[in-house]
Amino acid sequence: MAHNFKTDVTVDWCPGCGDFGILTSIQQSMAELNIDPLGVVMVSGIGCSGKTPHYINVGGIHTLHGRSIPFATGVKLSNPNLKVVVTGGDGDLMGIGVGHLVAEGRRNSGLTIMIYDNEVYGLTKGQAAPTMPLEQKTKSLSRPNIFTRLNPIALALSSGYSFVARGFSFDMKQLKEIIKKAMNHPGSAVIDILQPCPTYNNINTMEWYKERVYKLEDDKNWNPLVSKENIADADSIFAMSMARAQEWGDKIPTGIFYRNTALDPFPVRISKNVPNYFETVPAEQRISSADGYTVVDAEKTFEDRLIG
Amino acid sequence: MKKRKRLHLKTILIKNQYPILMTKVDINITVGGPQGGGIDTSSNMISRAFAQSGYFVFGVREYHSNIKGRHSYTHVRIKDERPRSLKYPIDFLVALDPDSIFEHLEDVGHGTKIIYDSAIEKAELSQARMIMKDTALKIKETLTEESYPNTISGAIAWMKSRGAIPIAVPFTSVVQQAISGGVPSRYFNTLGAALTLAISGVNIKHMNESIRLVFSGKDKIIEENIAVVKAAYDYCSQNKLASETLPDIDHPKRYMLTGNDGAAIGKMMGGLRFQTYYPITPASDESTIMEEHNYIRWVDSEASKLKEAGIVVVQTEDEISAITMAIGAALTGTRTATATSGPGFSLMAEGFSFAGTDEVPLVVTLYQRGGPSTGLPTRNGQSDLLFAMNTGHGEFPRIVMSSGDVEECIYDSMKALNYAQRYQMPIIHLIDKNLANTSDFISGIDGKKVPVNATKFEVHGLNFKRYDLNTKNGISNLGAFGKDIFWMTGDEHDELGHVTEDSDVRDRMMVKRFTKLETADSEIPLEDKAILYGDKNAEVTFVTWGSQKGPILDVIDLLAEEGIKANLLYVKMFIPFPTKFVTDILSKAKIVIDVESNFLGQLAEVIMGKTGIKIENRILKYNGRHMTEDEILSASREIINNKEKKVEKVLKHGA
Ligand SMILES: Cc1ncc(C[n+]2csc(CCOP(=O)(O)OP(=O)(O)O)c2C)c(N)n1
Ligand code: SF4
Ligand SMILES: [Mg+2]
């Protein structure tokens, strides 16, 4: 029988929240990929978005505000056989946790990171999140926002992510396909997901987005893949993706902005320093002998400290 | 400054055979120079040469938070039995630059030999720009008070008036005897070491062997340095400086290890396979050492069965990432740790609290340096005990333990990993900077001393209750991602790991978590919590933790020679605390002296809180420098002689 990726935990998001579409898209992607439920771990931060793992019937860690990425990286690097998916809010991943988002781009560990981009801090009642534009005043704000808008796609690109995409929570068909590709991508992926929050964001609503979004893949010439074969074009492809990342306002692109399969993921880089890293992953190593003592010969390992 | 008699080397001849050494070699040497000027190499050569001839060397490294130029030094003590402490006044001051003379003015005494470059005699204090302003002012006052000029000559004369023996050596011309061309000052560190060894009578063959080991693989450098050594020995014999050759003594095989080494070794033996860190003194050396020894060698019985493997050491973007990444790794069943120091641990507080409520097996090796804030980043301190006992918001169980010497660092690190698995909670292992940078000779690393109780991860199947409430000891089955489906959340949670705000489940989870601490308390043997060294019925009872253990044990021996019986209550575990044991000892003790490297007497506060017993006498030091045998001895004498009133002595010594 196919695994049911749903749990019986009551989903307690507000009616009409974009989070439902994301949850369904994740569950469908896993089912369609026929993923081994033991082989995947969901990791989230704190916020409305942070509740996602409890609703999915695979291992889940609902971590701390902003810290989902390093938790997830620890899972991944100690057992690189696992697929690790991160779900977090825009405040969580690009406000308090933005340092980790950038650092993970430089690592490229192989995480699938979904940013629930609702422009507000949902769970703390609608304060402005880093993606809210300057001077925008949503109903929960007492005065217009005095910060400028952070561009998640440009940030992900400049951080070094090897897979950068944008989805829309009310286009589950496209979102699901992006998630599937991201989960099969060897490096780390960022998916910025436009996620209306009907409770606190009365400006960037489902209708607002529907009028503006278009799909990059509708243009048959759009091919932002850097691979070992076309590595000579890497710079121009990156520049093309970065240029497209600037588009926002009347027209909002969705789909895959950038993909790079030529860059070694972090585990591959680790394997160059750690013998047999993939064959005996840290989580699977035997650490004691049959009689219950260490398997490490410290005197031999630290022979250089022998002083005579 | 007090004059003290030096212990001299005594050899006696038995039946005209080999000279048999009475245990009287006791040499304290300080080698000082500019940071980046090869001080470590110099003291390494000295240690290795003495090691070759069979002696034990114990040393501490002191340095500024600076990369090049400021004063740094190593203080080593050489004995034919393993030393446990350092002592002032020193027997040799090897000054590779003028600052080293000025900075160590007060470390010399009767008979101290000062080896320095005759070319620096005219150097002025006012030109020694790398000496901290306030320190320079202090030195100026000391010299001026007795009308000595503020120059090296003045400082040397000041030291001479205290009985020191200046040995001015023309460094450049001695080096030029050996090497033509090049920059002579590049060999000053070898020269300083060679002069010291020649003067103290170490056979030149040991020095040469030591050079070969220190520069192993670099033939030209070895050749040049050996030439410098010969020139130094020749200079000493021509000028009648060389002592009679120190006899070699039999010795077992030994490893020269620091506290950082000890922790790295213990963790690797204890099954650690994932370590995170963000660079910080004095913690990051531990992670670097692991990286350098990443090709683990297996014990013979396993070598054919196990594939070659290593440890994943990840340098993270900050300490928040270091602790949360370590937690993530622990959840796949990997033995995991992070190592940090005060500022980093402050950043880890929120993650630490998560590990507490989510019952994550995690070890944090907390290296203490002088706080608060950035404090004294490269200096000693023991001011994070109360912080370690209270880190993080909310109430959750943890184990807080500490080590006091290099060997303890090894075996305690193994135990910490075992406790983390067994009790599923975060463990803080405290090591002070002094211990981290202490180098000690260990004869053998015993793989059978501490078992490695590996957790058997089973596949639990559907509805696995990671936080099963039906346990007697609070310990529910540990799951591992990759094998089990379960959930975790920093929120209060139900047995499956989902968020709950149910009032009864909340109560039961709190009780479950704290029941584990009771289990730990009942299972962990007393000797891992506290040890009484010495006679039960003593006149004086010292109380301490961490790296003062060694010096106090030495002081106890010295007091015994004076007819004073003293013992030491040495505390290793603070949570769970050995309340009954400590109460029993202290309630019967006569003169009790708390010895700590902090301002508040934090262990004394813990003891007061746990037992209600107030320790009145204290020897404290918070200037960031290591406590030495002589300092503790004289402070204790003062306390012992003032039986009627409580005494708090603040130790001040140290460059
Ligand atoms: C360290 C810390 N600071 C503050 C909070 C309070 N807090 C909870 S959720 C949240 C914001 C969530 O916003 P976002 O990440 O955008 O997620 P959303 O609710 O919009 O999905 C904040 C600030 C916290 N949990 N932890
Ligand atoms: S507050 Fe907004 S983001 Fe949170 S559940 Fe409600 S609608 Fe969704
Ligand atoms: Mg948000």
Coordinates of C-alpha atoms in Angstrom, one line a residue, chain B residues 129-573:
Chain B
R129 CA 55.7 49.4 22.3
M130 CA 54.2 46.0 22.4
I131 CA 54.0 45.9 26.1
M132 CA 50.6 47.0 27.2
K133 CA 50.6 50.6 28.5
D134 CA 49.6 49.8 32.0
T135 CA 52.1 46.9 32.3
A136 CA 54.9 49.2 31.1
L137 CA 53.9 51.8 33.7
K138 CA 54.0 49.2 36.4
I139 CA 57.5 48.0 35.2
K140 CA 58.6 51.6 35.1
E141 CA 57.5 52.2 38.7
T142 CA 59.2 49.0 39.9
L143 CA 62.5 50.0 38.3
T144 CA 62.3 53.7 39.2
E145 CA 61.4 53.1 42.8
E146 CA 64.9 51.6 43.3
S147 CA 66.5 54.1 40.9
Y148 CA 67.3 51.5 38.2
P149 CA 67.3 52.9 34.7
N150 CA 64.3 52.0 32.5
T151 CA 66.4 49.9 30.2
I152 CA 67.3 46.2 29.8
S153 CA 70.5 46.9 31.7
G154 CA 68.5 48.5 34.5
A155 CA 66.0 45.6 34.5
I156 CA 68.9 43.0 34.5
A157 CA 70.5 44.9 37.4
W158 CA 67.2 44.9 39.3
M159 CA 66.9 41.1 38.8
K160 CA 70.6 40.7 39.8
S161 CA 69.8 42.5 43.1
R162 CA 67.3 39.7 43.7
G163 CA 70.0 37.1 43.2
A164 CA 69.4 36.3 39.6
I165 CA 72.4 35.4 37.4
P166 CA 72.4 37.3 34.1
I167 CA 74.0 35.4 31.2
A168 CA 74.4 37.8 28.3
V169 CA 75.1 35.9 25.1
P170 CA 76.0 37.6 21.7
F171 CA 73.1 35.9 19.9
T172 CA 74.0 37.1 16.5
S173 CA 77.7 36.1 16.6
V174 CA 76.9 32.7 18.0
V175 CA 74.5 32.0 15.2
Q176 CA 77.0 33.3 12.7
Q177 CA 79.5 30.7 14.0
A178 CA 77.1 28.1 12.6
I179 CA 75.5 29.8 9.7
S180 CA 76.8 32.3 7.3
G181 CA 74.2 34.5 5.6
G182 CA 70.5 34.5 6.2
V183 CA 68.8 36.3 9.0
P184 CA 70.4 35.3 12.3
S185 CA 67.3 36.3 14.4
R186 CA 65.4 33.5 12.7
Y187 CA 67.5 31.0 14.7
F188 CA 67.2 32.8 18.0
N189 CA 64.5 30.4 19.2
T190 CA 66.7 27.4 18.6
L191 CA 69.6 29.2 20.1
G192 CA 67.6 30.1 23.3
A193 CA 66.5 26.5 23.7
A194 CA 70.0 25.1 23.1
L195 CA 71.6 27.5 25.5
T196 CA 69.1 26.6 28.2
L197 CA 69.7 22.9 27.6
A198 CA 73.5 23.3 27.6
I199 CA 73.4 25.2 30.8
S200 CA 71.1 22.8 32.5
G201 CA 73.3 19.9 31.3
V202 CA 71.1 18.1 28.8
N203 CA 73.1 15.9 26.6
I204 CA 73.5 17.5 23.1
K205 CA 72.4 14.3 21.4
H206 CA 68.9 14.8 23.0
M207 CA 68.7 18.3 21.7
N208 CA 69.7 17.2 18.2
E209 CA 67.1 14.4 18.3
S210 CA 64.5 16.9 19.4
I211 CA 65.4 19.1 16.4
R212 CA 65.0 16.2 14.1
L213 CA 61.6 15.5 15.5
V214 CA 60.4 19.1 15.6
F215 CA 61.5 19.8 12.0
S216 CA 60.9 16.2 10.7
G217 CA 61.2 15.9 7.0
K218 CA 62.9 19.3 6.4
D219 CA 66.5 18.2 6.0
K220 CA 68.1 21.6 5.3
I221 CA 66.4 23.2 8.3
I222 CA 67.4 20.3 10.5
E223 CA 71.0 20.7 9.4
E224 CA 71.1 24.4 10.1
N225 CA 69.5 24.1 13.4
I226 CA 71.8 21.4 14.5
A227 CA 74.7 23.6 13.6
V228 CA 73.2 26.4 15.8
V229 CA 72.9 23.9 18.6
K230 CA 76.5 22.9 18.3
A231 CA 77.5 26.6 18.3
A232 CA 75.4 27.1 21.5
Y233 CA 76.9 24.2 23.3
D234 CA 80.4 25.2 22.3
Y235 CA 79.8 28.7 23.5
C236 CA 78.6 27.4 26.8
S237 CA 81.6 25.1 27.4
Q238 CA 84.1 27.8 26.3
N239 CA 82.5 30.2 28.7
K240 CA 82.2 27.7 31.5
L241 CA 78.4 27.9 31.5
A242 CA 77.6 24.3 30.8
S243 CA 76.6 22.1 33.7
E244 CA 77.6 18.5 34.3
T245 CA 75.6 16.3 32.0
L246 CA 72.3 15.4 33.4
P247 CA 71.9 11.6 33.8
D248 CA 69.4 9.9 31.6
I249 CA 66.6 8.1 33.5
D250 CA 64.5 5.1 32.6
H251 CA 61.1 6.0 31.5
P252 CA 58.0 4.5 30.0
K253 CA 56.6 5.4 26.6
R254 CA 54.9 8.7 26.9
Y255 CA 52.6 11.1 24.9
M256 CA 52.9 14.8 25.1
L257 CA 49.3 16.1 25.1
T258 CA 47.5 19.3 25.9
G259 CA 44.0 19.5 27.3
N260 CA 42.7 20.3 23.8
D261 CA 44.4 17.1 22.6
G262 CA 42.9 15.1 25.5
A263 CA 39.4 16.2 24.7
A264 CA 39.8 15.5 21.0
I265 CA 41.2 12.0 21.7
G266 CA 38.5 11.2 24.3
K267 CA 35.7 12.3 21.9
M268 CA 37.1 10.2 19.1
M269 CA 37.5 7.2 21.3
G270 CA 34.0 7.8 22.7
G271 CA 32.4 7.4 19.3
L272 CA 32.1 11.0 18.2
R273 CA 31.7 11.1 14.5
F274 CA 30.4 14.6 14.0
Q275 CA 31.7 17.8 15.5
T276 CA 30.8 21.4 14.7
Y277 CA 32.6 24.6 15.8
Y278 CA 33.0 28.3 15.1
P279 CA 36.5 29.5 15.7
I280 CA 37.2 30.8 19.2
T281 CA 40.1 30.6 21.6
P282 CA 40.7 28.4 23.4
A283 CA 38.2 25.9 22.0
S284 CA 38.9 25.7 18.3
D285 CA 42.3 23.9 18.6
E286 CA 40.3 20.9 19.7
S287 CA 38.4 20.8 16.4
T288 CA 41.6 21.4 14.4
I289 CA 43.3 18.6 16.2
M290 CA 40.5 16.3 15.2
E291 CA 40.8 17.3 11.6
E292 CA 44.5 16.7 11.6
H293 CA 43.9 13.2 13.0
N294 CA 41.0 12.4 10.8
Y295 CA 42.2 9.1 9.5
I296 CA 41.2 7.0 12.5
R297 CA 43.3 3.9 13.2
W298 CA 41.3 1.0 14.5
V299 CA 42.3 -1.3 17.4
D300 CA 44.0 -4.4 16.2
S301 CA 41.0 -6.7 16.8
E302 CA 38.8 -4.4 14.6
A303 CA 41.2 -3.4 11.9
S304 CA 40.2 -6.1 9.5
K305 CA 36.5 -5.6 10.1
L306 CA 36.1 -1.9 9.8
K307 CA 36.6 0.3 6.7
E308 CA 38.8 3.3 7.1
A309 CA 36.8 6.2 8.4
G310 CA 37.0 9.6 9.8
I311 CA 35.1 12.3 11.7
V312 CA 33.1 15.1 10.0
V313 CA 34.2 18.4 11.5
V314 CA 32.3 21.3 10.2
Q315 CA 33.2 24.9 10.7
T316 CA 29.9 26.7 10.9
E317 CA 28.8 30.3 10.2
D318 CA 28.3 31.0 13.9
E319 CA 27.8 29.3 17.2
I320 CA 24.0 29.2 16.8
S321 CA 24.6 27.1 13.8
A322 CA 27.3 25.1 15.6
I323 CA 24.9 23.9 18.3
T324 CA 21.8 23.5 16.1
M325 CA 23.8 21.6 13.4
A326 CA 25.2 19.3 16.1
I327 CA 21.7 18.7 17.3
G328 CA 20.5 17.9 13.8
A329 CA 23.3 15.4 13.5
A330 CA 22.6 13.8 16.8
L331 CA 19.1 13.0 15.6
T332 CA 20.3 10.5 13.0
G333 CA 22.0 8.5 15.8
T334 CA 25.4 10.0 15.3
R335 CA 27.5 10.8 18.4
T336 CA 27.8 14.5 18.2
A337 CA 29.4 17.4 19.9
T338 CA 30.4 21.0 19.6
A339 CA 33.2 22.9 21.3
T340 CA 33.1 26.6 22.2
S341 CA 34.0 29.2 24.8
G342 CA 32.0 31.8 26.7
P343 CA 30.9 34.2 23.9
G344 CA 30.0 31.3 21.7
F345 CA 28.1 29.5 24.4
S346 CA 26.1 32.6 25.1
L347 CA 24.9 32.4 21.5
M348 CA 24.1 28.7 22.0
A349 CA 21.7 29.2 24.9
E350 CA 18.4 28.8 22.8
G351 CA 19.7 25.7 21.0
F352 CA 20.8 24.3 24.3
S353 CA 17.3 24.7 25.7
F354 CA 15.9 22.8 22.7
A355 CA 18.3 19.9 23.3
G356 CA 17.0 19.9 26.9
T357 CA 13.3 19.7 26.2
D358 CA 13.7 17.5 23.1
E359 CA 16.0 15.1 25.0
V360 CA 18.9 15.3 22.5
P361 CA 22.1 13.5 23.2
L362 CA 24.6 16.3 22.8
V363 CA 27.9 17.2 24.3
V364 CA 29.1 20.8 24.5
T365 CA 32.8 21.1 25.5
L366 CA 32.9 24.5 27.1
Y367 CA 36.3 26.0 27.3
Q368 CA 36.4 28.7 29.9
R369 CA 38.4 31.9 29.3
G370 CA 38.4 35.2 31.2
G371 CA 35.0 36.9 30.8
P372 CA 32.6 38.7 30.8
S373 CA 32.0 39.6 27.2
T374 CA 35.2 39.2 25.2
G375 CA 37.0 39.5 28.5
L376 CA 40.5 38.1 28.4
P377 CA 40.2 36.1 25.3
T378 CA 43.4 34.2 25.6
R379 CA 43.6 34.0 29.4
N380 CA 42.4 31.6 32.0
G381 CA 39.2 31.8 33.9
Q382 CA 36.6 29.7 35.7
S383 CA 33.7 32.1 35.6
D384 CA 31.2 30.1 33.6
L385 CA 30.2 27.5 36.1
L386 CA 27.0 29.2 37.2
F387 CA 26.3 30.0 33.6
A388 CA 26.7 26.4 32.5
M389 CA 24.4 25.3 35.3
N390 CA 21.7 27.8 34.1
T391 CA 22.1 28.2 30.4
G392 CA 18.9 28.5 28.4
H393 CA 15.4 29.5 29.2
G394 CA 13.0 27.2 31.0
E395 CA 13.7 24.3 33.3
F396 CA 15.3 21.2 31.9
P397 CA 17.8 18.6 33.0
R398 CA 21.5 18.6 32.0
I399 CA 24.7 17.2 33.3
V400 CA 27.5 19.7 34.1
M401 CA 30.9 18.2 34.6
S402 CA 34.5 19.4 34.5
S403 CA 38.1 18.1 34.1
G404 CA 41.2 19.0 36.0
D405 CA 44.1 17.5 34.1
V406 CA 44.9 16.2 30.6
E407 CA 44.1 12.6 31.4
E408 CA 40.8 13.5 32.8
C409 CA 40.1 15.4 29.6
I410 CA 40.4 12.1 27.7
Y411 CA 38.3 9.9 29.8
D412 CA 35.7 12.5 30.8
S413 CA 35.1 13.3 27.2
M414 CA 34.3 9.6 26.6
K415 CA 32.0 9.6 29.7
A416 CA 30.3 12.8 28.5
L417 CA 29.3 11.1 25.3
N418 CA 28.1 8.0 27.1
Y419 CA 26.0 10.1 29.5
A420 CA 24.5 12.0 26.6
Q421 CA 23.3 8.8 25.0
R422 CA 22.2 7.1 28.2
Y423 CA 20.3 10.1 29.7
Q424 CA 19.3 11.8 26.4
M425 CA 20.2 15.2 27.6
P426 CA 22.8 17.9 26.8
I427 CA 26.0 17.6 28.7
I428 CA 28.4 20.5 29.4
H429 CA 32.0 19.5 29.8
L430 CA 34.0 22.3 31.3
I431 CA 37.7 22.7 30.6
D432 CA 39.5 25.9 31.7
K433 CA 41.9 27.7 29.3
N434 CA 44.8 26.9 31.6
L435 CA 44.1 23.2 31.2
A436 CA 43.4 23.5 27.4
N437 CA 46.9 24.9 27.0
T438 CA 48.6 22.7 29.5
S439 CA 51.0 20.2 28.0
D440 CA 51.6 17.1 30.0
F441 CA 53.2 13.7 29.6
I442 CA 50.8 10.8 29.6
S443 CA 52.1 7.3 29.7
G444 CA 49.6 5.5 27.5
I445 CA 46.0 6.0 26.4
D446 CA 43.8 3.2 27.8
G447 CA 41.0 2.1 25.5
K448 CA 39.6 -0.2 28.2
K449 CA 39.3 2.4 30.9
V450 CA 35.9 3.7 29.9
P451 CA 33.4 1.5 27.9
V452 CA 31.6 2.8 24.9
N453 CA 28.0 2.0 25.5
A454 CA 26.7 2.3 22.0
T455 CA 22.9 2.8 21.7
K456 CA 21.2 0.1 19.8
F457 CA 18.9 1.8 17.3
E458 CA 16.0 -0.4 16.5
V459 CA 13.4 0.3 13.8
H460 CA 10.3 1.0 15.9
G461 CA 7.7 1.0 13.2
L462 CA 4.3 2.7 13.2
N463 CA 3.3 5.0 16.0
F464 CA 6.7 5.1 17.6
K465 CA 6.4 7.0 20.8
R466 CA 9.7 8.8 21.0
Y467 CA 8.6 10.5 24.3
D468 CA 6.8 7.5 25.8
L469 CA 5.6 8.5 29.2
N470 CA 5.4 5.0 30.6
T471 CA 8.9 4.7 31.9
K472 CA 10.2 4.2 35.4
N473 CA 13.5 6.0 34.9
G474 CA 12.3 8.7 32.6
I475 CA 14.3 7.3 29.7
S476 CA 12.2 6.5 26.6
N477 CA 13.6 4.9 23.5
L478 CA 15.9 7.0 21.4
G479 CA 14.9 7.1 17.7
A480 CA 17.0 8.0 14.8
F481 CA 15.9 9.7 11.6
G482 CA 16.5 7.4 8.8
K483 CA 15.2 4.5 10.8
D484 CA 12.1 5.9 12.5
I485 CA 9.3 8.3 11.9
F486 CA 8.7 10.6 14.8
W487 CA 8.5 14.4 15.4
M488 CA 10.3 16.9 17.5
T489 CA 9.4 20.4 18.5
G490 CA 10.7 23.0 20.8
D491 CA 7.1 23.4 21.9
E492 CA 5.8 21.2 24.7
H493 CA 5.0 17.9 23.0
D494 CA 3.1 14.7 23.3
E495 CA 4.5 11.2 23.2
L496 CA 4.8 11.2 19.4
G497 CA 6.5 14.6 19.4
H498 CA 3.6 16.8 18.2
V499 CA 2.8 20.1 19.8
T500 CA 0.6 20.0 22.8
E501 CA -0.7 22.5 25.3
D502 CA -2.5 20.0 27.3
S503 CA -1.9 20.7 31.0
D504 CA -1.6 17.1 32.2
V505 CA 0.8 16.0 29.4
R506 CA 2.8 19.1 30.2
D507 CA 3.1 18.1 33.8
R508 CA 4.0 14.5 33.0
M509 CA 6.6 15.6 30.4
M510 CA 8.3 17.9 32.9
V511 CA 8.4 15.0 35.4
K512 CA 9.7 12.6 32.8
R513 CA 12.5 14.8 31.9
F514 CA 13.6 15.5 35.4
T515 CA 13.3 11.8 36.4
K516 CA 16.2 11.2 34.0
L517 CA 18.3 13.4 36.1
E518 CA 17.5 11.3 39.2
T519 CA 18.4 8.2 37.2
A520 CA 21.7 9.8 36.2
D521 CA 22.4 10.7 39.8
S522 CA 21.7 7.2 41.0
E523 CA 23.8 5.5 38.2
I524 CA 26.8 7.8 37.9
P525 CA 29.5 6.6 40.4
L526 CA 30.6 9.0 43.1
E527 CA 34.2 9.1 41.9
D528 CA 33.0 10.8 38.7
K529 CA 31.3 13.5 40.8
A530 CA 33.8 14.3 43.5
I531 CA 37.0 12.9 45.0
L532 CA 38.6 13.3 48.3
Y533 CA 42.4 13.3 47.9
G534 CA 44.4 12.8 51.1
D535 CA 43.7 11.9 54.6
K536 CA 40.1 12.1 55.8
N537 CA 41.2 13.6 59.1
A538 CA 43.1 16.6 57.9
E539 CA 43.6 19.9 59.5
V540 CA 43.1 21.8 56.3
T541 CA 40.6 20.9 53.5
F542 CA 41.0 22.5 50.1
V543 CA 38.0 22.6 47.9
T544 CA 38.4 23.1 44.2
W545 CA 37.6 22.2 40.6
G546 CA 39.3 22.3 37.3
S547 CA 43.0 22.9 36.7
Q548 CA 43.9 23.9 40.3
K549 CA 43.8 20.3 41.2
G550 CA 47.4 19.7 40.3
P551 CA 48.9 22.7 42.1
I552 CA 46.9 22.0 45.2
L553 CA 48.0 18.3 45.3
D554 CA 51.6 19.6 45.1
V555 CA 50.9 22.1 47.9
I556 CA 49.4 19.4 50.1
D557 CA 52.8 17.5 49.7
L558 CA 54.7 20.6 50.7
L559 CA 52.5 21.3 53.7
A560 CA 53.0 17.7 54.8
E561 CA 56.7 18.4 54.8
E562 CA 55.9 21.3 57.2
G563 CA 53.9 19.0 59.4
I564 CA 50.5 20.2 58.3
K565 CA 48.0 17.6 57.2
A566 CA 45.8 18.7 54.4
N567 CA 43.4 17.1 51.9
L568 CA 41.5 18.2 48.8
L569 CA 37.8 17.9 48.1
Y570 CA 37.9 17.9 44.3
V571 CA 34.5 18.4 42.6
K572 CA 34.0 17.2 39.1
M573 CA 30.2 17.2 38.7

